[in-house]
């Protein structure tokens, strides 16, 4: 008596063969089967035996119940290895059933995937669906096992289409399954949602999720909702994501959990939407959703990035009170933000605390603290941390070495920086573009321009591609040497090197031209910068204001000063110093003192140059005026002789500043 799988195989075989096999076909099929059963290496078949095998022979061999699935696969792969004839769609179908009956689902999926994706044997998904439909009709009145084969095949085909980004074909299979009352597994639907998300198909993702909901045939899991919420948030549709969450909860389909709320919270943080962050936190409290470690991590990043380090500390304390198990990432975040805020003492205390709690710091933790102490000029502390890092077996990296070198350079300890570079390279780390930029900048600060150029040239010779910082350093060196023509030539060559100048690059040249009294050229560069989409900042305006004042065009400087304020850019001490100095040279004491008062109201601390300029405005005398011409052919007044300025005047101004 035949078993159910054998009956199904006979029906499939009869369906695929419209006429009886010839004696030759039967003999060839028997010979191949006998060879496969008798071979100790079932993967080996003589090529002559399977050359020119007719489809009917292939069907009969694959459907022979005495042949185990392993041998069926060997025969199938041998046929595929031949140029002709390759197994057709029906042969694939018979093999898929054999694998299903043997519960070889992974192999079944591999065969199905190659059927619809392999360029040499590819069959359209519509053809596969048609064949499934034929089989489904055959199995309607048969056993549950046979129906499950059709359902499993349909689900597997749907997932194969999803995995291979064949979205329209996946929807076609889904439509067929829904029409026939077949079950597509929820996890297969999630695979499609995930694939749509990865490909940025937001509308298709949302639409398919809604189809799942409206069909009423799926238990909608919260992770599917969270995925769609994330997709909407990434496209900036945070309000749409909120509405979807409300709708799903209101209809009783699925309620958001902490992961869903974290997704929404993070989206509000990315948008810097303070109101949105507060709303999400309010919703979590209202729905009784308890904050997770991720929630706290996002909030710490949010408050700290807004400069509200005190709020971040409150969140950290709440974690302690709730006995939330903290990890290295939370501590690293707190240490990093405290270091950025200049609170190195607090960062060090947090570092000690995490060690005490048994949390092992990683390279990022050490990197954040080393960066903080280097910025504070505490190089001895940085060296101790570097040694501790090595003693704990934490991997060093180029970023940490660069941070240390930058710290040495900022303190003028250039020899220590080069010594560290040697150590770094001995440990197998190659100096990168940042290493060379840091060293060159350090040499520039010490006015060792030739050495700085040599350092950068070594970088180029070693095949390290320059970046915008390196190129700007080159330009700065030429500017300091007074070679503005070479500096601008380098600027023009940057784009040929694939490097786009930034605001700092332009500011470096604008400042150099302004100090050399070539203000016309400085303005040309400003216009060029704006044309390229770079907006002038306080340094741009300060350089131009200073330049206009040097050449005696104080009214033009005032226009720039007012333009800067109208653009929403706030002046700094150097801006006000340049403007007050220019006004003072022309004896416009009232305007100079007015700017001085404004400067004090803004909380900017003036230096002796401001006081000296103001005193000069009070003691301006024609006997000290040396009239020259600027590049515009206009008279330029030089009042640099301040020998008549009294100590008493300076003292009065200093006292006024102290009272303010």
PDB file of N, CA and C in Angstrom, residues 514 517-523 541 543-561 578-579 581-583 585-586 588 628-638:
ATOM      1  N   UNK A 514      43.851  90.535   4.283  1.00  0.00           N
ATOM      2  CA  UNK A 514      43.435  91.714   5.053  1.00  0.00           C
ATOM      3  C   UNK A 514      44.615  92.316   5.808  1.00  0.00           C
ATOM      4  N   UNK A 517      46.853  94.347   3.785  1.00  0.00           N
ATOM      5  CA  UNK A 517      46.172  95.531   3.245  1.00  0.00           C
ATOM      6  C   UNK A 517      45.688  95.311   1.815  1.00  0.00           C
ATOM      7  N   UNK A 518      45.476  94.055   1.430  1.00  0.00           N
ATOM      8  CA  UNK A 518      44.916  93.736   0.115  1.00  0.00           C
ATOM      9  C   UNK A 518      43.449  93.351   0.317  1.00  0.00           C
ATOM     10  N   UNK A 519      42.670  94.364   0.735  1.00  0.00           N
ATOM     11  CA  UNK A 519      41.291  94.114   1.141  1.00  0.00           C
ATOM     12  C   UNK A 519      40.404  93.776  -0.052  1.00  0.00           C
ATOM     13  N   UNK A 520      40.714  94.352  -1.215  1.00  0.00           N
ATOM     14  CA  UNK A 520      39.919  94.048  -2.408  1.00  0.00           C
ATOM     15  C   UNK A 520      39.905  92.548  -2.672  1.00  0.00           C
ATOM     16  N   UNK A 521      41.104  91.943  -2.613  1.00  0.00           N
ATOM     17  CA  UNK A 521      41.213  90.505  -2.874  1.00  0.00           C
ATOM     18  C   UNK A 521      40.498  89.693  -1.796  1.00  0.00           C
ATOM     19  N   UNK A 522      40.555  90.193  -0.577  1.00  0.00           N
ATOM     20  CA  UNK A 522      39.865  89.514   0.522  1.00  0.00           C
ATOM     21  C   UNK A 522      38.359  89.485   0.270  1.00  0.00           C
ATOM     22  N   UNK A 523      37.808  90.588  -0.249  1.00  0.00           N
ATOM     23  CA  UNK A 523      36.371  90.645  -0.546  1.00  0.00           C
ATOM     24  C   UNK A 523      36.004  89.720  -1.701  1.00  0.00           C
ATOM     25  N   UNK A 541      34.204  87.947   9.111  1.00  0.00           N
ATOM     26  CA  UNK A 541      33.885  89.366   9.309  1.00  0.00           C
ATOM     27  C   UNK A 541      34.979  90.087  10.086  1.00  0.00           C
ATOM     28  N   UNK A 543      38.190  89.452  10.213  1.00  0.00           N
ATOM     29  CA  UNK A 543      39.356  89.689   9.345  1.00  0.00           C
ATOM     30  C   UNK A 543      39.108  90.857   8.401  1.00  0.00           C
ATOM     31  N   UNK A 544      37.926  90.900   7.782  1.00  0.00           N
ATOM     32  CA  UNK A 544      37.607  91.977   6.841  1.00  0.00           C
ATOM     33  C   UNK A 544      37.481  93.323   7.545  1.00  0.00           C
ATOM     34  N   UNK A 545      36.856  93.334   8.723  1.00  0.00           N
ATOM     35  CA  UNK A 545      36.732  94.576   9.505  1.00  0.00           C
ATOM     36  C   UNK A 545      38.115  95.095   9.869  1.00  0.00           C
ATOM     37  N   UNK A 546      38.973  94.179  10.308  1.00  0.00           N
ATOM     38  CA  UNK A 546      40.341  94.571  10.663  1.00  0.00           C
ATOM     39  C   UNK A 546      41.070  95.135   9.448  1.00  0.00           C
ATOM     40  N   UNK A 547      40.899  94.480   8.306  1.00  0.00           N
ATOM     41  CA  UNK A 547      41.552  94.939   7.087  1.00  0.00           C
ATOM     42  C   UNK A 547      41.080  96.313   6.660  1.00  0.00           C
ATOM     43  N   UNK A 548      39.767  96.547   6.691  1.00  0.00           N
ATOM     44  CA  UNK A 548      39.227  97.858   6.315  1.00  0.00           C
ATOM     45  C   UNK A 548      39.721  98.944   7.254  1.00  0.00           C
ATOM     46  N   UNK A 549      39.818  98.634   8.524  1.00  0.00           N
ATOM     47  CA  UNK A 549      40.315  99.616   9.499  1.00  0.00           C
ATOM     48  C   UNK A 549      41.798  99.930   9.257  1.00  0.00           C
ATOM     49  N   UNK A 550      42.578  98.899   8.896  1.00  0.00           N
ATOM     50  CA  UNK A 550      44.005  99.124   8.636  1.00  0.00           C
ATOM     51  C   UNK A 550      44.198 100.103   7.486  1.00  0.00           C
ATOM     52  N   UNK A 551      43.353  99.967   6.439  1.00  0.00           N
ATOM     53  CA  UNK A 551      43.504 100.847   5.270  1.00  0.00           C
ATOM     54  C   UNK A 551      42.716 102.141   5.412  1.00  0.00           C
ATOM     55  N   UNK A 552      42.157 102.384   6.597  1.00  0.00           N
ATOM     56  CA  UNK A 552      41.491 103.647   6.867  1.00  0.00           C
ATOM     57  C   UNK A 552      40.069 103.742   6.364  1.00  0.00           C
ATOM     58  N   UNK A 553      39.461 102.647   5.962  1.00  0.00           N
ATOM     59  CA  UNK A 553      38.068 102.666   5.486  1.00  0.00           C
ATOM     60  C   UNK A 553      37.153 102.217   6.626  1.00  0.00           C
ATOM     61  N   UNK A 554      37.095 103.027   7.643  1.00  0.00           N
ATOM     62  CA  UNK A 554      36.376 102.673   8.867  1.00  0.00           C
ATOM     63  C   UNK A 554      34.876 102.589   8.619  1.00  0.00           C
ATOM     64  N   UNK A 555      34.350 103.471   7.763  1.00  0.00           N
ATOM     65  CA  UNK A 555      32.914 103.406   7.473  1.00  0.00           C
ATOM     66  C   UNK A 555      32.551 102.078   6.797  1.00  0.00           C
ATOM     67  N   UNK A 556      33.438 101.578   5.911  1.00  0.00           N
ATOM     68  CA  UNK A 556      33.219 100.272   5.284  1.00  0.00           C
ATOM     69  C   UNK A 556      33.272  99.168   6.334  1.00  0.00           C
ATOM     70  N   UNK A 557      34.174  99.352   7.296  1.00  0.00           N
ATOM     71  CA  UNK A 557      34.269  98.379   8.388  1.00  0.00           C
ATOM     72  C   UNK A 557      32.973  98.352   9.191  1.00  0.00           C
ATOM     73  N   UNK A 558      32.415  99.547   9.448  1.00  0.00           N
ATOM     74  CA  UNK A 558      31.145  99.632  10.186  1.00  0.00           C
ATOM     75  C   UNK A 558      30.014  98.953   9.421  1.00  0.00           C
ATOM     76  N   UNK A 559      30.016  99.107   8.088  1.00  0.00           N
ATOM     77  CA  UNK A 559      28.995  98.446   7.273  1.00  0.00           C
ATOM     78  C   UNK A 559      29.095  96.925   7.428  1.00  0.00           C
ATOM     79  N   UNK A 560      30.332  96.433   7.399  1.00  0.00           N
ATOM     80  CA  UNK A 560      30.538  94.997   7.588  1.00  0.00           C
ATOM     81  C   UNK A 560      30.093  94.548   8.976  1.00  0.00           C
ATOM     82  N   UNK A 561      30.395  95.369   9.973  1.00  0.00           N
ATOM     83  CA  UNK A 561      30.025  95.065  11.359  1.00  0.00           C
ATOM     84  C   UNK A 561      28.505  94.944  11.482  1.00  0.00           C
ATOM     85  N   UNK A 578      38.986  95.242  16.907  1.00  0.00           N
ATOM     86  CA  UNK A 578      39.321  95.786  15.588  1.00  0.00           C
ATOM     87  C   UNK A 578      38.488  97.020  15.285  1.00  0.00           C
ATOM     88  N   UNK A 579      37.178  96.949  15.595  1.00  0.00           N
ATOM     89  CA  UNK A 579      36.281  98.070  15.289  1.00  0.00           C
ATOM     90  C   UNK A 579      36.580  99.275  16.171  1.00  0.00           C
ATOM     91  N   UNK A 581      39.409  99.974  17.617  1.00  0.00           N
ATOM     92  CA  UNK A 581      40.716 100.490  17.211  1.00  0.00           C
ATOM     93  C   UNK A 581      40.590 101.376  15.976  1.00  0.00           C
ATOM     94  N   UNK A 582      39.794 100.919  14.986  1.00  0.00           N
ATOM     95  CA  UNK A 582      39.607 101.707  13.768  1.00  0.00           C
ATOM     96  C   UNK A 582      38.948 103.030  14.033  1.00  0.00           C
ATOM     97  N   UNK A 583      37.906 103.033  14.853  1.00  0.00           N
ATOM     98  CA  UNK A 583      37.211 104.284  15.194  1.00  0.00           C
ATOM     99  C   UNK A 583      38.124 105.214  15.982  1.00  0.00           C
ATOM    100  N   UNK A 585      41.351 105.459  15.857  1.00  0.00           N
ATOM    101  CA  UNK A 585      42.378 106.070  15.005  1.00  0.00           C
ATOM    102  C   UNK A 585      41.870 107.324  14.311  1.00  0.00           C
ATOM    103  N   UNK A 586      40.561 107.341  14.042  1.00  0.00           N
ATOM    104  CA  UNK A 586      39.983 108.507  13.378  1.00  0.00           C
ATOM    105  C   UNK A 586      39.450 109.523  14.376  1.00  0.00           C
ATOM    106  N   UNK A 588      37.115 109.099  16.560  1.00  0.00           N
ATOM    107  CA  UNK A 588      35.657 108.994  16.751  1.00  0.00           C
ATOM    108  C   UNK A 588      35.397 108.321  18.100  1.00  0.00           C
ATOM    109  N   UNK A 628      49.101 108.357   4.674  1.00  0.00           N
ATOM    110  CA  UNK A 628      49.551 107.521   3.562  1.00  0.00           C
ATOM    111  C   UNK A 628      48.349 107.229   2.673  1.00  0.00           C
ATOM    112  N   UNK A 629      48.548 106.442   1.605  1.00  0.00           N
ATOM    113  CA  UNK A 629      47.436 106.053   0.740  1.00  0.00           C
ATOM    114  C   UNK A 629      47.228 104.542   0.812  1.00  0.00           C
ATOM    115  N   UNK A 630      45.923 104.136   0.770  1.00  0.00           N
ATOM    116  CA  UNK A 630      45.629 102.705   0.737  1.00  0.00           C
ATOM    117  C   UNK A 630      45.501 102.234  -0.704  1.00  0.00           C
ATOM    118  N   UNK A 631      45.122 100.953  -0.907  1.00  0.00           N
ATOM    119  CA  UNK A 631      45.067 100.390  -2.262  1.00  0.00           C
ATOM    120  C   UNK A 631      43.947 100.982  -3.098  1.00  0.00           C
ATOM    121  N   UNK A 632      43.029 101.721  -2.444  1.00  0.00           N
ATOM    122  CA  UNK A 632      41.952 102.394  -3.168  1.00  0.00           C
ATOM    123  C   UNK A 632      42.357 103.813  -3.595  1.00  0.00           C
ATOM    124  N   UNK A 633      43.592 104.233  -3.226  1.00  0.00           N
ATOM    125  CA  UNK A 633      44.049 105.580  -3.531  1.00  0.00           C
ATOM    126  C   UNK A 633      43.510 106.614  -2.567  1.00  0.00           C
ATOM    127  N   UNK A 634      42.967 106.145  -1.447  1.00  0.00           N
ATOM    128  CA  UNK A 634      42.405 107.046  -0.445  1.00  0.00           C
ATOM    129  C   UNK A 634      43.432 107.276   0.655  1.00  0.00           C
ATOM    130  N   UNK A 635      43.334 108.444   1.364  1.00  0.00           N
ATOM    131  CA  UNK A 635      44.279 108.695   2.473  1.00  0.00           C
ATOM    132  C   UNK A 635      44.060 107.707   3.614  1.00  0.00           C
ATOM    133  N   UNK A 636      45.164 107.206   4.144  1.00  0.00           N
ATOM    134  CA  UNK A 636      45.120 106.256   5.263  1.00  0.00           C
ATOM    135  C   UNK A 636      45.856 106.884   6.430  1.00  0.00           C
ATOM    136  N   UNK A 637      45.189 107.027   7.561  1.00  0.00           N
ATOM    137  CA  UNK A 637      45.788 107.686   8.726  1.00  0.00           C
ATOM    138  C   UNK A 637      46.452 106.664   9.616  1.00  0.00           C
ATOM    139  N   UNK A 638      47.726 106.884   9.922  1.00  0.00           N
ATOM    140  CA  UNK A 638      48.472 105.990  10.818  1.00  0.00           C
ATOM    141  C   UNK A 638      48.698 106.720  12.130  1.00  0.00           C
TER     142      UNK A 638
END
